[in-house]
Amino acid sequence: EAAVTQSPRNKVAVTGGKVTLSCNQTNNHNNMYWYRQDTGHGLRLIHYSYGAGSTEKGDIPDGYKASRPSQENFSLILELATPSQTSVYFCASGGTGEANTEVFFGKGTRLTVV
Amino acid sequence: QQKVQQSPESLSVPEGGMASLNCTSSDRNFQYFWWYRQHSGEGPKALMSIFSDGDKKEGRFTAHLNKASLHVSLHIRDSQPSDSALYFCAASEVGNYAQGLTFGLGTRVSVFP
């Protein structure tokens, strides 16, 4: 089965600090995604990528940057972390971008900003 | 406004019973639907997709789509304790599938003995 690995699984950061969440997929999928999950908001798309070197803004990109240096790796960067960014973050990958292509999720990173 | 709306928020079902979940899209551009399931501490995992009018059955799970009303439902037959989870309806935008899925807020299903 398709594998998406996130690191770290848990992170405590200080307000104003820089945080980098990493994601690796071994599925050779073109498309990768970063979502955050909050109670009352479901899963919301932050950034996505069509392939190495590309990053696109999702529905809630403010305060976040993304980097896709290779097909396998996709990072989410919080340059100046704020308590409102406390959340569970999920990375996902999908293949062809067709409607019938399944999107596979990692296990998530729980981020707490204090 | 939430583009994908789910109901109910939560549902308790006896073991062996039927669970019924609902989902509606408020945007006609979102016509391709997926059901995802998330167990506690895990990432969401796809259960099934449905893109055409009518029913689609996979084991104990049956999805039904009405494209005219953009309403999709999921029915879980013979519910098991392992079915206790958060269920998401997700939709992709016609022609923009690579831009990812738009998720509803989820329905929490609890199966009790």
PDB file of C-alpha atoms in Angstrom:
ATOM      1  CA  GLU A   1       0.000   0.000   0.000  1.00  0.00           C
ATOM      2  CA  ALA A   2       1.010   3.584  -0.623  1.00  0.00           C
ATOM      3  CA  ALA A   3       3.209   4.997   2.134  1.00  0.00           C
ATOM      4  CA  VAL A   4       3.330   8.579   3.403  1.00  0.00           C
ATOM      5  CA  THR A   5       5.645   9.247   6.338  1.00  0.00           C
ATOM      6  CA  GLN A   6       5.534  12.395   8.425  1.00  0.00           C
ATOM      7  CA  SER A   7       8.079  13.691  10.905  1.00  0.00           C
ATOM      8  CA  PRO A   8       8.054  14.606  13.645  1.00  0.00           C
ATOM      9  CA  ARG A   9       4.868  12.994  14.961  1.00  0.00           C
ATOM     10  CA  ASN A  10       4.693  15.474  17.823  1.00  0.00           C
ATOM     11  CA  LYS A  11       6.189  18.929  18.171  1.00  0.00           C
ATOM     12  CA  VAL A  12       6.067  21.683  20.747  1.00  0.00           C
ATOM     13  CA  ALA A  13       7.188  25.070  19.448  1.00  0.00           C
ATOM     14  CA  VAL A  14       7.457  28.525  20.965  1.00  0.00           C
ATOM     15  CA  THR A  15       5.544  31.490  19.645  1.00  0.00           C
ATOM     16  CA  GLY A  16       7.619  33.319  17.040  1.00  0.00           C
ATOM     17  CA  GLY A  17       9.824  30.341  16.354  1.00  0.00           C
ATOM     18  CA  LYS A  18      10.326  28.570  13.045  1.00  0.00           C
ATOM     19  CA  VAL A  19       8.805  25.132  12.535  1.00  0.00           C
ATOM     20  CA  THR A  20       9.372  22.713   9.682  1.00  0.00           C
ATOM     21  CA  LEU A  21       7.147  19.695   9.190  1.00  0.00           C
ATOM     22  CA  SER A  22       8.474  17.045   6.836  1.00  0.00           C
ATOM     23  CA  CYS A  23       6.763  14.524   4.624  1.00  0.00           C
ATOM     24  CA  ASN A  24       8.120  11.710   2.498  1.00  0.00           C
ATOM     25  CA  GLN A  25       6.223   9.480   0.085  1.00  0.00           C
ATOM     26  CA  THR A  26       7.525   6.369  -1.645  1.00  0.00           C
ATOM     27  CA  ASN A  27       4.608   6.051  -4.076  1.00  0.00           C
ATOM     28  CA  ASN A  28       6.090   8.126  -6.887  1.00  0.00           C
ATOM     29  CA  HIS A  29       2.976  10.291  -6.768  1.00  0.00           C
ATOM     30  CA  ASN A  30       3.026  13.629  -8.542  1.00  0.00           C
ATOM     31  CA  ASN A  31       0.650  15.434  -6.239  1.00  0.00           C
ATOM     32  CA  MET A  32       1.207  16.131  -2.571  1.00  0.00           C
ATOM     33  CA  TYR A  33      -0.882  18.022  -0.034  1.00  0.00           C
ATOM     34  CA  TRP A  34      -0.752  19.560   3.405  1.00  0.00           C
ATOM     35  CA  TYR A  35      -3.965  19.694   5.456  1.00  0.00           C
ATOM     36  CA  ARG A  36      -4.672  20.733   9.009  1.00  0.00           C
ATOM     37  CA  GLN A  37      -7.391  19.183  11.126  1.00  0.00           C
ATOM     38  CA  ASP A  38      -9.237  21.115  13.804  1.00  0.00           C
ATOM     39  CA  THR A  39     -12.410  20.299  15.670  1.00  0.00           C
ATOM     40  CA  GLY A  40     -15.283  22.160  14.056  1.00  0.00           C
ATOM     41  CA  HIS A  41     -13.341  22.753  10.846  1.00  0.00           C
ATOM     42  CA  GLY A  42     -12.647  19.292   9.500  1.00  0.00           C
ATOM     43  CA  LEU A  43      -9.655  18.985   7.187  1.00  0.00           C
ATOM     44  CA  ARG A  44      -8.548  22.148   5.423  1.00  0.00           C
ATOM     45  CA  LEU A  45      -6.041  22.382   2.575  1.00  0.00           C
ATOM     46  CA  ILE A  46      -3.016  24.603   3.248  1.00  0.00           C
ATOM     47  CA  HIS A  47      -0.680  24.008   0.291  1.00  0.00           C
ATOM     48  CA  TYR A  48      -0.305  21.478  -2.474  1.00  0.00           C
ATOM     49  CA  SER A  49       2.196  20.575  -5.157  1.00  0.00           C
ATOM     50  CA  TYR A  50       2.025  19.094  -8.651  1.00  0.00           C
ATOM     51  CA  GLY A  51       5.627  17.900  -8.606  1.00  0.00           C
ATOM     52  CA  ALA A  52       9.188  18.775  -7.693  1.00  0.00           C
ATOM     53  CA  GLY A  53       9.732  22.516  -7.610  1.00  0.00           C
ATOM     54  CA  SER A  54       6.037  23.429  -7.570  1.00  0.00           C
ATOM     55  CA  THR A  55       3.969  24.718  -4.670  1.00  0.00           C
ATOM     56  CA  GLU A  56       0.441  26.109  -4.808  1.00  0.00           C
ATOM     57  CA  LYS A  57      -1.736  27.844  -2.243  1.00  0.00           C
ATOM     58  CA  GLY A  58      -4.691  25.953  -0.895  1.00  0.00           C
ATOM     59  CA  ASP A  59      -7.662  27.322   1.001  1.00  0.00           C
ATOM     60  CA  ILE A  60      -5.828  28.572   4.115  1.00  0.00           C
ATOM     61  CA  PRO A  61      -2.205  29.383   3.162  1.00  0.00           C
ATOM     62  CA  ASP A  62      -1.656  32.456   5.339  1.00  0.00           C
ATOM     63  CA  GLY A  63       1.212  31.981   7.780  1.00  0.00           C
ATOM     64  CA  TYR A  64       2.536  28.907   5.973  1.00  0.00           C
ATOM     65  CA  LYS A  65       5.089  28.204   3.266  1.00  0.00           C
ATOM     66  CA  ALA A  66       5.720  24.955   1.452  1.00  0.00           C
ATOM     67  CA  SER A  67       8.701  23.423  -0.273  1.00  0.00           C
ATOM     68  CA  ARG A  68       8.892  20.506  -2.717  1.00  0.00           C
ATOM     69  CA  PRO A  69      12.553  19.846  -3.416  1.00  0.00           C
ATOM     70  CA  SER A  70      11.996  16.402  -4.901  1.00  0.00           C
ATOM     71  CA  GLN A  71       9.231  14.029  -6.007  1.00  0.00           C
ATOM     72  CA  GLU A  72       9.400  12.296  -2.626  1.00  0.00           C
ATOM     73  CA  ASN A  73       9.586  15.190  -0.173  1.00  0.00           C
ATOM     74  CA  PHE A  74       7.190  17.978   0.701  1.00  0.00           C
ATOM     75  CA  SER A  75       7.717  20.278   3.683  1.00  0.00           C
ATOM     76  CA  LEU A  76       5.459  22.723   5.478  1.00  0.00           C
ATOM     77  CA  ILE A  77       7.185  25.717   7.039  1.00  0.00           C
ATOM     78  CA  LEU A  78       5.870  28.035   9.715  1.00  0.00           C
ATOM     79  CA  GLU A  79       8.294  30.960   9.736  1.00  0.00           C
ATOM     80  CA  LEU A  80       6.764  32.662  12.783  1.00  0.00           C
ATOM     81  CA  ALA A  81       4.631  30.156  14.653  1.00  0.00           C
ATOM     82  CA  THR A  82       1.559  31.415  16.499  1.00  0.00           C
ATOM     83  CA  PRO A  83      -0.716  29.648  19.010  1.00  0.00           C
ATOM     84  CA  SER A  84      -3.519  29.663  16.390  1.00  0.00           C
ATOM     85  CA  GLN A  85      -1.392  27.237  14.381  1.00  0.00           C
ATOM     86  CA  THR A  86      -1.707  24.620  17.095  1.00  0.00           C
ATOM     87  CA  SER A  87      -3.306  21.748  15.235  1.00  0.00           C
ATOM     88  CA  VAL A  88      -2.835  18.294  13.742  1.00  0.00           C
ATOM     89  CA  TYR A  89      -1.208  18.457  10.322  1.00  0.00           C
ATOM     90  CA  PHE A  90      -1.585  15.781   7.671  1.00  0.00           C
ATOM     91  CA  CYS A  91       0.470  15.254   4.576  1.00  0.00           C
ATOM     92  CA  ALA A  92      -1.042  13.333   1.685  1.00  0.00           C
ATOM     93  CA  SER A  93      -0.099  12.171  -1.774  1.00  0.00           C
ATOM     94  CA  GLY A  94      -2.079  11.288  -4.886  1.00  0.00           C
ATOM     95  CA  GLY A  95      -1.074   9.980  -8.265  1.00  0.00           C
ATOM     96  CA  THR A  96      -2.479  11.179 -11.525  1.00  0.00           C
ATOM     97  CA  GLY A  97      -4.779  13.918 -10.338  1.00  0.00           C
ATOM     98  CA  GLU A  98      -7.751  12.182 -11.947  1.00  0.00           C
ATOM     99  CA  ALA A  99     -11.042  12.111 -10.060  1.00  0.00           C
ATOM    100  CA  ASN A 100     -10.740   8.385  -9.389  1.00  0.00           C
ATOM    101  CA  THR A 101      -7.258   8.561  -7.906  1.00  0.00           C
ATOM    102  CA  GLU A 102      -7.109   7.839  -4.210  1.00  0.00           C
ATOM    103  CA  VAL A 103      -5.307  10.279  -1.950  1.00  0.00           C
ATOM    104  CA  PHE A 104      -3.196   8.624   0.763  1.00  0.00           C
ATOM    105  CA  PHE A 105      -2.590  10.271   4.112  1.00  0.00           C
ATOM    106  CA  GLY A 106       0.218  10.075   6.624  1.00  0.00           C
ATOM    107  CA  LYS A 107      -0.375   9.513  10.336  1.00  0.00           C
ATOM    108  CA  GLY A 108      -0.215  13.213  11.159  1.00  0.00           C
ATOM    109  CA  THR A 109       1.923  15.624  13.183  1.00  0.00           C
ATOM    110  CA  ARG A 110       0.494  17.111  16.347  1.00  0.00           C
ATOM    111  CA  LEU A 111       1.876  20.641  16.695  1.00  0.00           C
ATOM    112  CA  THR A 112       1.475  22.692  19.851  1.00  0.00           C
ATOM    113  CA  VAL A 113       2.605  26.312  19.813  1.00  0.00           C
ATOM    114  CA  VAL A 114       3.051  27.767  23.300  1.00  0.00           C
TER     115      VAL A 114
ATOM    116  CA  GLN B   1     -20.111  28.505   3.633  1.00  0.00           C
ATOM    117  CA  GLN B   2     -18.941  24.920   3.941  1.00  0.00           C
ATOM    118  CA  LYS B   3     -18.912  23.476   0.412  1.00  0.00           C
ATOM    119  CA  VAL B   4     -19.354  19.922   1.670  1.00  0.00           C
ATOM    120  CA  GLN B   5     -21.859  19.444   4.466  1.00  0.00           C
ATOM    121  CA  GLN B   6     -22.321  16.289   6.506  1.00  0.00           C
ATOM    122  CA  SER B   7     -24.989  15.055   8.857  1.00  0.00           C
ATOM    123  CA  PRO B   8     -25.439  13.972  11.535  1.00  0.00           C
ATOM    124  CA  GLU B   9     -22.468  15.213  13.565  1.00  0.00           C
ATOM    125  CA  SER B  10     -22.462  12.002  15.546  1.00  0.00           C
ATOM    126  CA  LEU B  11     -24.228   8.671  15.487  1.00  0.00           C
ATOM    127  CA  SER B  12     -24.506   5.752  17.895  1.00  0.00           C
ATOM    128  CA  VAL B  13     -25.281   2.364  16.393  1.00  0.00           C
ATOM    129  CA  PRO B  14     -25.735  -1.032  18.057  1.00  0.00           C
ATOM    130  CA  GLU B  15     -23.352  -3.753  17.002  1.00  0.00           C
ATOM    131  CA  GLY B  16     -24.877  -5.506  14.027  1.00  0.00           C
ATOM    132  CA  GLY B  17     -27.045  -2.498  13.181  1.00  0.00           C
ATOM    133  CA  MET B  18     -27.122  -0.129  10.225  1.00  0.00           C
ATOM    134  CA  ALA B  19     -25.408   3.273  10.214  1.00  0.00           C
ATOM    135  CA  SER B  20     -26.501   5.904   7.702  1.00  0.00           C
ATOM    136  CA  LEU B  21     -24.451   9.009   6.974  1.00  0.00           C
ATOM    137  CA  ASN B  22     -25.343  11.923   4.707  1.00  0.00           C
ATOM    138  CA  CYS B  23     -23.387  14.432   2.674  1.00  0.00           C
ATOM    139  CA  THR B  24     -24.363  17.290   0.368  1.00  0.00           C
ATOM    140  CA  SER B  25     -22.323  19.573  -1.835  1.00  0.00           C
ATOM    141  CA  SER B  26     -23.463  23.187  -2.135  1.00  0.00           C
ATOM    142  CA  ASP B  27     -21.276  23.790  -5.176  1.00  0.00           C
ATOM    143  CA  ARG B  28     -22.145  22.128  -8.481  1.00  0.00           C
ATOM    144  CA  ASN B  29     -18.473  22.115  -9.407  1.00  0.00           C
ATOM    145  CA  PHE B  30     -17.888  19.477  -6.735  1.00  0.00           C
ATOM    146  CA  GLN B  31     -19.400  16.327  -8.182  1.00  0.00           C
ATOM    147  CA  TYR B  32     -16.955  13.532  -7.441  1.00  0.00           C
ATOM    148  CA  PHE B  33     -17.254  12.083  -3.977  1.00  0.00           C
ATOM    149  CA  TRP B  34     -15.150  10.006  -1.644  1.00  0.00           C
ATOM    150  CA  TRP B  35     -15.793   8.585   1.791  1.00  0.00           C
ATOM    151  CA  TYR B  36     -12.816   8.521   4.147  1.00  0.00           C
ATOM    152  CA  ARG B  37     -12.595   6.946   7.579  1.00  0.00           C
ATOM    153  CA  GLN B  38     -10.284   8.053  10.370  1.00  0.00           C
ATOM    154  CA  HIS B  39      -9.584   6.015  13.475  1.00  0.00           C
ATOM    155  CA  SER B  40      -8.264   7.779  16.535  1.00  0.00           C
ATOM    156  CA  GLY B  41      -4.585   8.682  16.203  1.00  0.00           C
ATOM    157  CA  GLU B  42      -4.436   7.788  12.530  1.00  0.00           C
ATOM    158  CA  GLY B  43      -4.695   9.592   9.220  1.00  0.00           C
ATOM    159  CA  PRO B  44      -7.837   9.387   7.096  1.00  0.00           C
ATOM    160  CA  LYS B  45      -8.077   6.361   4.835  1.00  0.00           C
ATOM    161  CA  ALA B  46     -10.260   6.044   1.764  1.00  0.00           C
ATOM    162  CA  LEU B  47     -13.264   3.745   2.059  1.00  0.00           C
ATOM    163  CA  MET B  48     -14.739   4.201  -1.366  1.00  0.00           C
ATOM    164  CA  SER B  49     -15.442   6.615  -4.160  1.00  0.00           C
ATOM    165  CA  ILE B  50     -18.631   7.286  -6.075  1.00  0.00           C
ATOM    166  CA  PHE B  51     -18.926   9.345  -9.221  1.00  0.00           C
ATOM    167  CA  SER B  52     -22.072   8.048 -10.964  1.00  0.00           C
ATOM    168  CA  ASP B  53     -25.738   8.173 -10.041  1.00  0.00           C
ATOM    169  CA  GLY B  54     -27.004   5.218  -8.070  1.00  0.00           C
ATOM    170  CA  ASP B  55     -25.539   2.743  -5.648  1.00  0.00           C
ATOM    171  CA  LYS B  56     -22.035   1.383  -5.204  1.00  0.00           C
ATOM    172  CA  LYS B  57     -21.414  -1.487  -2.833  1.00  0.00           C
ATOM    173  CA  GLU B  58     -18.127  -2.602  -1.311  1.00  0.00           C
ATOM    174  CA  GLY B  59     -18.550  -5.301   1.299  1.00  0.00           C
ATOM    175  CA  ARG B  60     -20.647  -3.974   4.167  1.00  0.00           C
ATOM    176  CA  PHE B  61     -20.488  -0.419   2.828  1.00  0.00           C
ATOM    177  CA  THR B  62     -22.921   1.014   0.298  1.00  0.00           C
ATOM    178  CA  ALA B  63     -22.734   4.526  -1.106  1.00  0.00           C
ATOM    179  CA  HIS B  64     -25.550   6.223  -2.977  1.00  0.00           C
ATOM    180  CA  LEU B  65     -25.198   9.324  -5.145  1.00  0.00           C
ATOM    181  CA  ASN B  66     -27.886  11.585  -6.523  1.00  0.00           C
ATOM    182  CA  LYS B  67     -26.103  13.947  -8.888  1.00  0.00           C
ATOM    183  CA  ALA B  68     -29.135  16.167  -9.440  1.00  0.00           C
ATOM    184  CA  SER B  69     -29.244  17.085  -5.757  1.00  0.00           C
ATOM    185  CA  LEU B  70     -25.507  16.509  -5.135  1.00  0.00           C
ATOM    186  CA  HIS B  71     -26.444  14.297  -2.228  1.00  0.00           C
ATOM    187  CA  VAL B  72     -24.410  11.268  -1.299  1.00  0.00           C
ATOM    188  CA  SER B  73     -25.002   8.809   1.516  1.00  0.00           C
ATOM    189  CA  LEU B  74     -23.024   6.016   3.117  1.00  0.00           C
ATOM    190  CA  HIS B  75     -24.685   3.011   4.732  1.00  0.00           C
ATOM    191  CA  ILE B  76     -22.763   0.617   6.925  1.00  0.00           C
ATOM    192  CA  ARG B  77     -24.477  -2.729   7.278  1.00  0.00           C
ATOM    193  CA  ASP B  78     -23.803  -5.106  10.210  1.00  0.00           C
ATOM    194  CA  SER B  79     -21.802  -2.469  12.074  1.00  0.00           C
ATOM    195  CA  GLN B  80     -18.779  -3.696  14.018  1.00  0.00           C
ATOM    196  CA  PRO B  81     -16.864  -2.106  16.911  1.00  0.00           C
ATOM    197  CA  SER B  82     -14.002  -1.510  14.474  1.00  0.00           C
ATOM    198  CA  ASP B  83     -16.330   0.769  12.497  1.00  0.00           C
ATOM    199  CA  SER B  84     -16.237   3.272  15.368  1.00  0.00           C
ATOM    200  CA  ALA B  85     -14.411   6.199  13.772  1.00  0.00           C
ATOM    201  CA  LEU B  86     -14.734   9.647  12.241  1.00  0.00           C
ATOM    202  CA  TYR B  87     -16.168   9.491   8.723  1.00  0.00           C
ATOM    203  CA  PHE B  88     -15.471  12.212   6.205  1.00  0.00           C
ATOM    204  CA  CYS B  89     -17.213  12.950   2.970  1.00  0.00           C
ATOM    205  CA  ALA B  90     -14.851  14.586   0.472  1.00  0.00           C
ATOM    206  CA  ALA B  91     -15.405  15.999  -2.968  1.00  0.00           C
ATOM    207  CA  SER B  92     -13.160  16.975  -5.832  1.00  0.00           C
ATOM    208  CA  GLU B  93     -13.772  19.813  -8.223  1.00  0.00           C
ATOM    209  CA  VAL B  94     -14.541  18.946 -11.821  1.00  0.00           C
ATOM    210  CA  GLY B  95     -11.429  19.498 -13.916  1.00  0.00           C
ATOM    211  CA  ASN B  96      -9.274  20.356 -10.900  1.00  0.00           C
ATOM    212  CA  TYR B  97      -8.806  16.964  -9.297  1.00  0.00           C
ATOM    213  CA  ALA B  98      -5.096  17.504  -8.695  1.00  0.00           C
ATOM    214  CA  GLN B  99      -5.905  20.434  -6.421  1.00  0.00           C
ATOM    215  CA  GLY B 100      -6.982  18.039  -3.732  1.00  0.00           C
ATOM    216  CA  LEU B 101     -10.154  17.101  -1.947  1.00  0.00           C
ATOM    217  CA  THR B 102     -12.556  19.362  -0.068  1.00  0.00           C
ATOM    218  CA  PHE B 103     -13.713  17.712   3.135  1.00  0.00           C
ATOM    219  CA  GLY B 104     -16.848  17.991   5.230  1.00  0.00           C
ATOM    220  CA  LEU B 105     -16.645  18.324   9.010  1.00  0.00           C
ATOM    221  CA  GLY B 106     -17.170  14.622   9.568  1.00  0.00           C
ATOM    222  CA  THR B 107     -19.623  12.296  11.296  1.00  0.00           C
ATOM    223  CA  ARG B 108     -18.444  10.469  14.388  1.00  0.00           C
ATOM    224  CA  VAL B 109     -19.798   6.924  14.499  1.00  0.00           C
ATOM    225  CA  SER B 110     -19.808   4.934  17.719  1.00  0.00           C
ATOM    226  CA  VAL B 111     -20.755   1.261  17.635  1.00  0.00           C
ATOM    227  CA  PHE B 112     -21.878  -0.071  21.021  1.00  0.00           C
ATOM    228  CA  PRO B 113     -22.248  -3.712  22.091  1.00  0.00           C
TER     229      PRO B 113
END
